[in-house]
Amino acid sequence: MKKIEFKLVNPVRLIPVTGDSYVSVETNGSVTIQDPVKVEPREPRYRTLIDTGKAQLKLSAHGLYRKVVIRLRADEATRIDFQREMNTLFEA
């Protein structure tokens, strides 16, 4: 952590060099620049149960919800193709 103290006579512009920083400016003129703490990655909110390449069936972390993601190209995005992908996901 870096701590800089000076009187605010003129406006001050802080430009971060890399990444994110937390900056706090107090009325007495002290400025604190603190690099963010590394956050451990969270577990995914959904687990993938089935992945066909065009469609995915996911289950929430507690098993309460199912999520369906279907990606079809514009030339094959017909009702029949969509229904085929849905049937593939739920018959497996």
PDB file of C-alpha atoms in Angstrom:
ATOM      1  CA  MET A   1       0.000   0.000   0.000  1.00  0.00           C
ATOM      2  CA  LYS A   2       1.240   3.478  -0.862  1.00  0.00           C
ATOM      3  CA  LYS A   3       0.232   6.492   1.184  1.00  0.00           C
ATOM      4  CA  ILE A   4       0.689  10.027  -0.099  1.00  0.00           C
ATOM      5  CA  GLU A   5      -0.107  13.119   1.941  1.00  0.00           C
ATOM      6  CA  PHE A   6      -0.220  16.643   0.532  1.00  0.00           C
ATOM      7  CA  LYS A   7      -2.409  19.727   0.657  1.00  0.00           C
ATOM      8  CA  LEU A   8      -5.013  19.937  -2.101  1.00  0.00           C
ATOM      9  CA  VAL A   9      -4.252  23.314  -3.612  1.00  0.00           C
ATOM     10  CA  ASN A  10      -4.841  22.316  -7.233  1.00  0.00           C
ATOM     11  CA  PRO A  11      -7.035  19.569  -8.730  1.00  0.00           C
ATOM     12  CA  VAL A  12      -5.373  16.165  -8.764  1.00  0.00           C
ATOM     13  CA  ARG A  13      -5.742  13.540 -11.490  1.00  0.00           C
ATOM     14  CA  LEU A  14      -4.801   9.932 -10.697  1.00  0.00           C
ATOM     15  CA  ILE A  15      -4.082   7.697 -13.674  1.00  0.00           C
ATOM     16  CA  PRO A  16      -3.677   3.967 -12.956  1.00  0.00           C
ATOM     17  CA  VAL A  17      -0.706   2.441 -14.754  1.00  0.00           C
ATOM     18  CA  THR A  18      -1.861  -1.180 -14.731  1.00  0.00           C
ATOM     19  CA  GLY A  19      -4.846  -3.019 -13.331  1.00  0.00           C
ATOM     20  CA  ASP A  20      -7.340  -1.671 -10.808  1.00  0.00           C
ATOM     21  CA  SER A  21      -6.596   0.272  -7.657  1.00  0.00           C
ATOM     22  CA  TYR A  22      -8.699   1.511  -4.779  1.00  0.00           C
ATOM     23  CA  VAL A  23      -8.159   5.213  -4.172  1.00  0.00           C
ATOM     24  CA  SER A  24      -9.488   7.156  -1.208  1.00  0.00           C
ATOM     25  CA  VAL A  25      -9.098  10.892  -0.788  1.00  0.00           C
ATOM     26  CA  GLU A  26      -9.765  12.452   2.599  1.00  0.00           C
ATOM     27  CA  THR A  27     -10.631  16.072   3.324  1.00  0.00           C
ATOM     28  CA  ASN A  28      -7.318  16.641   5.107  1.00  0.00           C
ATOM     29  CA  GLY A  29      -5.491  16.001   1.825  1.00  0.00           C
ATOM     30  CA  SER A  30      -4.284  12.435   2.388  1.00  0.00           C
ATOM     31  CA  VAL A  31      -4.611  10.065  -0.569  1.00  0.00           C
ATOM     32  CA  THR A  32      -4.382   6.297  -0.182  1.00  0.00           C
ATOM     33  CA  ILE A  33      -3.797   4.077  -3.218  1.00  0.00           C
ATOM     34  CA  GLN A  34      -4.289   0.392  -2.536  1.00  0.00           C
ATOM     35  CA  ASP A  35      -3.967  -2.447  -5.009  1.00  0.00           C
ATOM     36  CA  PRO A  36      -6.948  -4.807  -4.912  1.00  0.00           C
ATOM     37  CA  VAL A  37      -6.654  -8.074  -3.071  1.00  0.00           C
ATOM     38  CA  LYS A  38      -6.515 -11.171  -5.238  1.00  0.00           C
ATOM     39  CA  VAL A  39      -9.874 -12.905  -5.091  1.00  0.00           C
ATOM     40  CA  GLU A  40     -10.069 -16.671  -5.150  1.00  0.00           C
ATOM     41  CA  PRO A  41     -12.153 -17.903  -8.087  1.00  0.00           C
ATOM     42  CA  ARG A  42     -15.662 -18.960  -7.122  1.00  0.00           C
ATOM     43  CA  GLU A  43     -17.136 -22.275  -8.050  1.00  0.00           C
ATOM     44  CA  PRO A  44     -19.234 -22.058 -11.194  1.00  0.00           C
ATOM     45  CA  ARG A  45     -22.863 -21.238 -10.595  1.00  0.00           C
ATOM     46  CA  TYR A  46     -23.980 -23.892 -13.072  1.00  0.00           C
ATOM     47  CA  ARG A  47     -22.531 -27.321 -13.820  1.00  0.00           C
ATOM     48  CA  THR A  48     -22.728 -28.542 -17.398  1.00  0.00           C
ATOM     49  CA  LEU A  49     -24.575 -31.858 -17.558  1.00  0.00           C
ATOM     50  CA  ILE A  50     -24.698 -32.302 -21.338  1.00  0.00           C
ATOM     51  CA  ASP A  51     -22.848 -30.454 -24.101  1.00  0.00           C
ATOM     52  CA  THR A  52     -23.578 -31.350 -27.739  1.00  0.00           C
ATOM     53  CA  GLY A  53     -21.532 -28.545 -29.254  1.00  0.00           C
ATOM     54  CA  LYS A  54     -24.675 -26.659 -30.263  1.00  0.00           C
ATOM     55  CA  ALA A  55     -26.634 -27.025 -27.039  1.00  0.00           C
ATOM     56  CA  GLN A  56     -25.890 -27.262 -23.327  1.00  0.00           C
ATOM     57  CA  LEU A  57     -27.941 -28.407 -20.371  1.00  0.00           C
ATOM     58  CA  LYS A  58     -26.720 -26.924 -17.098  1.00  0.00           C
ATOM     59  CA  LEU A  59     -27.734 -27.536 -13.488  1.00  0.00           C
ATOM     60  CA  SER A  60     -27.537 -24.889 -10.771  1.00  0.00           C
ATOM     61  CA  ALA A  61     -25.168 -25.353  -7.838  1.00  0.00           C
ATOM     62  CA  HIS A  62     -27.939 -26.519  -5.489  1.00  0.00           C
ATOM     63  CA  GLY A  63     -29.747 -28.516  -8.146  1.00  0.00           C
ATOM     64  CA  LEU A  64     -32.870 -26.355  -8.088  1.00  0.00           C
ATOM     65  CA  TYR A  65     -32.709 -24.916 -11.602  1.00  0.00           C
ATOM     66  CA  ARG A  66     -31.861 -26.157 -15.089  1.00  0.00           C
ATOM     67  CA  LYS A  67     -30.564 -23.862 -17.788  1.00  0.00           C
ATOM     68  CA  VAL A  68     -30.679 -24.611 -21.512  1.00  0.00           C
ATOM     69  CA  VAL A  69     -28.361 -22.794 -23.927  1.00  0.00           C
ATOM     70  CA  ILE A  70     -28.819 -23.477 -27.653  1.00  0.00           C
ATOM     71  CA  ARG A  71     -26.625 -21.807 -30.280  1.00  0.00           C
ATOM     72  CA  LEU A  72     -27.577 -22.354 -33.910  1.00  0.00           C
ATOM     73  CA  ARG A  73     -26.241 -20.595 -36.984  1.00  0.00           C
ATOM     74  CA  ALA A  74     -28.721 -18.366 -38.786  1.00  0.00           C
ATOM     75  CA  ASP A  75     -29.035 -20.771 -41.740  1.00  0.00           C
ATOM     76  CA  GLU A  76     -29.934 -23.726 -39.489  1.00  0.00           C
ATOM     77  CA  ALA A  77     -32.027 -21.895 -36.899  1.00  0.00           C
ATOM     78  CA  THR A  78     -35.354 -23.466 -37.781  1.00  0.00           C
ATOM     79  CA  ARG A  79     -38.042 -24.745 -35.453  1.00  0.00           C
ATOM     80  CA  ILE A  80     -37.194 -28.363 -36.369  1.00  0.00           C
ATOM     81  CA  ASP A  81     -33.475 -27.911 -35.620  1.00  0.00           C
ATOM     82  CA  PHE A  82     -34.267 -26.207 -32.330  1.00  0.00           C
ATOM     83  CA  GLN A  83     -36.647 -29.029 -31.344  1.00  0.00           C
ATOM     84  CA  ARG A  84     -34.025 -31.641 -32.317  1.00  0.00           C
ATOM     85  CA  GLU A  85     -31.467 -30.019 -30.000  1.00  0.00           C
ATOM     86  CA  MET A  86     -34.013 -29.845 -27.148  1.00  0.00           C
ATOM     87  CA  ASN A  87     -34.887 -33.528 -27.622  1.00  0.00           C
ATOM     88  CA  THR A  88     -31.186 -34.462 -27.650  1.00  0.00           C
ATOM     89  CA  LEU A  89     -30.602 -32.657 -24.356  1.00  0.00           C
ATOM     90  CA  PHE A  90     -33.515 -34.155 -22.453  1.00  0.00           C
ATOM     91  CA  GLU A  91     -33.379 -37.711 -23.881  1.00  0.00           C
ATOM     92  CA  ALA A  92     -29.749 -38.234 -22.863  1.00  0.00           C
TER      93      ALA A  92
END
